[in-house]
Amino acid sequence: GYQSFAVGAPGATVPAPTGTAVRTVGPQEAAKLVRDGELAVPVQVDSVSQGNKGLHYVVSPPEDWGSGVFGSADIALFPVASPRDCRTEVLSPQSLPEPSGLESTPVPSTYSTSTGPVTEHWCLYASHDG
Amino acid sequence: LDPAAEPVHAITFTSTTFRPGEQP
């Protein structure tokens, strides 16, 4: 059957034919984090697996955030129901969910002819006290 | 801390498929 895995900003996922995709943060996000003291980066994951193959994925943050802005920030990565739940207006260091597994099985291995993707959302939230 | 000197960090999403009876 047909499989597809796509990751990106909400509404702008990019297909990953190899099955591995990345969402990056860099200088632009670091500047926002320093300026605002916090940062929320929503990530959308679209999964399709037709036939009787299920699809499972693992989310891996960097092993080392380095010694810069992100390295000195408090960082959380967690699933959210919608991108609206991944905004600095609704998040705070005190309101973060308990750490959960960084993996998901959006498509079970029961037979599926569905052509539409199963869409899931993740949130990277960082706070920095300057 | 200089945000302009921040390296690019990647959050990686790795998918696998599995068949019925297999552990995902």
mmCIF file of C-alpha atoms in Angstrom:
data_model
loop_
_atom_site.group_PDB
_atom_site.id
_atom_site.type_symbol
_atom_site.label_atom_id
_atom_site.label_comp_id
_atom_site.label_asym_id
_atom_site.label_seq_id
_atom_site.Cartn_x
_atom_site.Cartn_y
_atom_site.Cartn_z
ATOM 1 C CA GLY A 1 0.000 0.000 0.000
ATOM 2 C CA TYR A 2 0.794 3.655 -0.198
ATOM 3 C CA GLN A 3 2.647 5.330 2.646
ATOM 4 C CA SER A 4 3.272 9.010 3.226
ATOM 5 C CA PHE A 5 4.884 10.930 6.049
ATOM 6 C CA ALA A 6 5.054 14.714 6.040
ATOM 7 C CA VAL A 7 6.235 17.167 8.687
ATOM 8 C CA GLY A 8 6.330 20.933 8.872
ATOM 9 C CA ALA A 9 4.678 24.093 10.046
ATOM 10 C CA PRO A 10 0.893 23.866 10.524
ATOM 11 C CA GLY A 11 -0.728 23.735 7.109
ATOM 12 C CA ALA A 12 2.636 23.539 5.375
ATOM 13 C CA THR A 13 3.959 20.043 5.838
ATOM 14 C CA VAL A 14 6.664 18.766 3.530
ATOM 15 C CA PRO A 15 6.656 15.120 2.383
ATOM 16 C CA ALA A 16 9.549 13.021 3.638
ATOM 17 C CA PRO A 17 9.929 10.147 1.153
ATOM 18 C CA THR A 18 12.676 8.564 3.254
ATOM 19 C CA GLY A 19 10.408 8.507 6.295
ATOM 20 C CA THR A 20 12.626 10.905 8.204
ATOM 21 C CA ALA A 21 11.836 14.595 8.470
ATOM 22 C CA VAL A 22 13.187 17.490 10.479
ATOM 23 C CA ARG A 23 11.807 20.724 11.853
ATOM 24 C CA THR A 24 14.575 23.173 12.622
ATOM 25 C CA VAL A 25 15.028 26.146 14.911
ATOM 26 C CA GLY A 26 17.956 28.513 14.533
ATOM 27 C CA PRO A 27 19.042 32.133 14.812
ATOM 28 C CA GLN A 28 15.610 33.564 13.993
ATOM 29 C CA GLU A 29 13.887 31.555 16.721
ATOM 30 C CA ALA A 30 16.759 32.271 19.130
ATOM 31 C CA ALA A 31 16.275 35.995 18.594
ATOM 32 C CA LYS A 32 12.574 35.695 19.341
ATOM 33 C CA LEU A 33 13.313 33.629 22.454
ATOM 34 C CA VAL A 34 15.730 36.245 23.786
ATOM 35 C CA ARG A 35 13.400 39.110 22.911
ATOM 36 C CA ASP A 36 10.197 37.630 24.324
ATOM 37 C CA GLY A 37 11.604 35.309 26.986
ATOM 38 C CA GLU A 38 9.607 32.436 25.516
ATOM 39 C CA LEU A 39 8.971 30.711 22.228
ATOM 40 C CA ALA A 40 6.421 28.209 20.937
ATOM 41 C CA VAL A 41 7.023 26.285 17.717
ATOM 42 C CA PRO A 42 4.107 24.172 16.470
ATOM 43 C CA VAL A 43 4.821 21.145 14.294
ATOM 44 C CA GLN A 44 2.291 19.277 12.174
ATOM 45 C CA VAL A 45 2.765 15.617 11.270
ATOM 46 C CA ASP A 46 0.672 14.036 8.509
ATOM 47 C CA SER A 47 0.691 10.252 8.221
ATOM 48 C CA VAL A 48 -0.852 7.951 5.612
ATOM 49 C CA SER A 49 -0.495 4.202 5.442
ATOM 50 C CA GLN A 50 -2.859 2.259 3.242
ATOM 51 C CA GLY A 51 -3.336 -1.453 3.235
ATOM 52 C CA ASN A 52 -2.558 -3.313 6.434
ATOM 53 C CA LYS A 53 0.701 -1.629 7.384
ATOM 54 C CA GLY A 54 0.598 0.606 10.410
ATOM 55 C CA LEU A 55 2.712 3.724 10.804
ATOM 56 C CA HIS A 56 4.668 4.624 13.909
ATOM 57 C CA TYR A 57 7.037 7.505 14.449
ATOM 58 C CA VAL A 58 9.511 8.742 17.029
ATOM 59 C CA VAL A 59 10.288 12.389 17.787
ATOM 60 C CA SER A 60 13.930 13.103 18.625
ATOM 61 C CA PRO A 61 15.033 16.472 19.961
ATOM 62 C CA PRO A 62 18.705 17.379 19.538
ATOM 63 C CA GLU A 63 20.952 15.367 21.846
ATOM 64 C CA ASP A 64 22.701 18.579 22.782
ATOM 65 C CA TRP A 65 21.203 22.046 22.445
ATOM 66 C CA GLY A 66 24.681 23.543 22.583
ATOM 67 C CA SER A 67 25.928 26.466 24.627
ATOM 68 C CA GLY A 68 23.935 29.239 23.002
ATOM 69 C CA VAL A 69 20.435 30.584 23.521
ATOM 70 C CA PHE A 70 18.633 27.247 23.332
ATOM 71 C CA GLY A 71 21.279 25.566 25.449
ATOM 72 C CA SER A 72 20.577 27.984 28.282
ATOM 73 C CA ALA A 73 16.782 27.791 27.921
ATOM 74 C CA ASP A 74 14.248 25.452 29.480
ATOM 75 C CA ILE A 75 12.819 23.389 26.645
ATOM 76 C CA ALA A 76 9.787 21.119 26.507
ATOM 77 C CA LEU A 77 8.518 19.037 23.597
ATOM 78 C CA PHE A 78 5.036 17.583 23.838
ATOM 79 C CA PRO A 79 1.960 16.600 21.802
ATOM 80 C CA VAL A 80 -0.901 19.070 21.485
ATOM 81 C CA ALA A 81 -4.412 18.694 20.101
ATOM 82 C CA SER A 82 -4.117 21.678 17.792
ATOM 83 C CA PRO A 83 -1.638 24.409 16.827
ATOM 84 C CA ARG A 84 -3.767 26.783 18.874
ATOM 85 C CA ASP A 85 -2.468 24.984 21.966
ATOM 86 C CA CYS A 86 1.093 25.828 20.950
ATOM 87 C CA ARG A 87 1.169 29.581 21.371
ATOM 88 C CA THR A 88 3.000 31.644 23.977
ATOM 89 C CA GLU A 89 -0.337 33.302 24.762
ATOM 90 C CA VAL A 90 -1.670 30.046 26.225
ATOM 91 C CA LEU A 91 1.548 28.443 27.514
ATOM 92 C CA SER A 92 3.816 29.217 30.427
ATOM 93 C CA PRO A 93 6.647 27.317 32.147
ATOM 94 C CA GLN A 94 4.162 26.510 34.933
ATOM 95 C CA SER A 95 1.427 25.195 32.628
ATOM 96 C CA LEU A 96 3.359 22.619 30.628
ATOM 97 C CA PRO A 97 2.055 19.049 30.444
ATOM 98 C CA GLU A 98 3.832 16.241 32.237
ATOM 99 C CA PRO A 99 6.610 14.699 30.128
ATOM 100 C CA SER A 100 5.179 12.049 27.836
ATOM 101 C CA GLY A 101 6.579 9.622 25.335
ATOM 102 C CA LEU A 102 8.042 11.188 22.239
ATOM 103 C CA GLU A 103 6.370 8.774 19.877
ATOM 104 C CA SER A 104 3.039 8.049 18.292
ATOM 105 C CA THR A 105 1.240 5.427 16.252
ATOM 106 C CA PRO A 106 -1.191 7.461 14.141
ATOM 107 C CA VAL A 107 -2.089 4.557 11.853
ATOM 108 C CA PRO A 108 -2.769 1.085 13.279
ATOM 109 C CA SER A 109 -2.102 -2.017 11.192
ATOM 110 C CA THR A 110 -5.758 -2.771 10.645
ATOM 111 C CA TYR A 111 -6.675 -2.648 6.971
ATOM 112 C CA SER A 112 -7.177 0.891 5.734
ATOM 113 C CA THR A 113 -8.149 2.361 2.391
ATOM 114 C CA SER A 114 -8.183 5.880 3.781
ATOM 115 C CA THR A 115 -6.429 8.317 1.484
ATOM 116 C CA GLY A 116 -6.504 11.279 3.836
ATOM 117 C CA PRO A 117 -3.678 11.770 6.305
ATOM 118 C CA VAL A 118 -3.957 11.392 10.045
ATOM 119 C CA THR A 119 -2.832 14.770 11.317
ATOM 120 C CA GLU A 120 -1.099 15.218 14.653
ATOM 121 C CA HIS A 121 0.520 18.199 16.296
ATOM 122 C CA TRP A 122 3.531 18.727 18.531
ATOM 123 C CA CYS A 123 4.819 21.746 20.350
ATOM 124 C CA LEU A 124 8.318 22.900 21.188
ATOM 125 C CA TYR A 125 8.124 25.400 24.018
ATOM 126 C CA ALA A 126 11.188 27.212 25.285
ATOM 127 C CA SER A 127 11.555 29.785 28.026
ATOM 128 C CA HIS A 128 14.577 31.876 28.766
ATOM 129 C CA ASP A 129 15.059 34.130 31.770
ATOM 130 C CA GLY A 130 17.718 36.208 30.081
ATOM 131 C CA LEU B 1 24.436 35.295 24.181
ATOM 132 C CA ASP B 2 24.228 36.190 20.529
ATOM 133 C CA PRO B 3 21.097 34.850 18.810
ATOM 134 C CA ALA B 4 22.678 35.485 15.417
ATOM 135 C CA ALA B 5 25.400 32.973 16.300
ATOM 136 C CA GLU B 6 22.891 30.291 17.282
ATOM 137 C CA PRO B 7 23.413 27.052 15.364
ATOM 138 C CA VAL B 8 20.492 25.379 13.617
ATOM 139 C CA HIS B 9 18.968 22.639 15.747
ATOM 140 C CA ALA B 10 16.965 19.815 14.206
ATOM 141 C CA ILE B 11 14.042 18.007 15.769
ATOM 142 C CA THR B 12 13.875 14.726 13.898
ATOM 143 C CA PHE B 13 10.723 12.753 13.137
ATOM 144 C CA THR B 14 11.434 9.176 12.119
ATOM 145 C CA SER B 15 8.611 6.981 10.847
ATOM 146 C CA THR B 16 8.455 3.232 10.436
ATOM 147 C CA THR B 17 5.723 0.967 9.164
ATOM 148 C CA PHE B 18 4.708 -2.289 10.735
ATOM 149 C CA ARG B 19 2.537 -5.232 9.836
ATOM 150 C CA PRO B 20 -0.278 -6.746 11.857
ATOM 151 C CA GLY B 21 1.161 -8.631 14.808
ATOM 152 C CA GLU B 22 4.396 -6.673 14.737
ATOM 153 C CA GLN B 23 5.249 -4.361 17.584
ATOM 154 C CA PRO B 24 5.393 -0.752 16.393
#
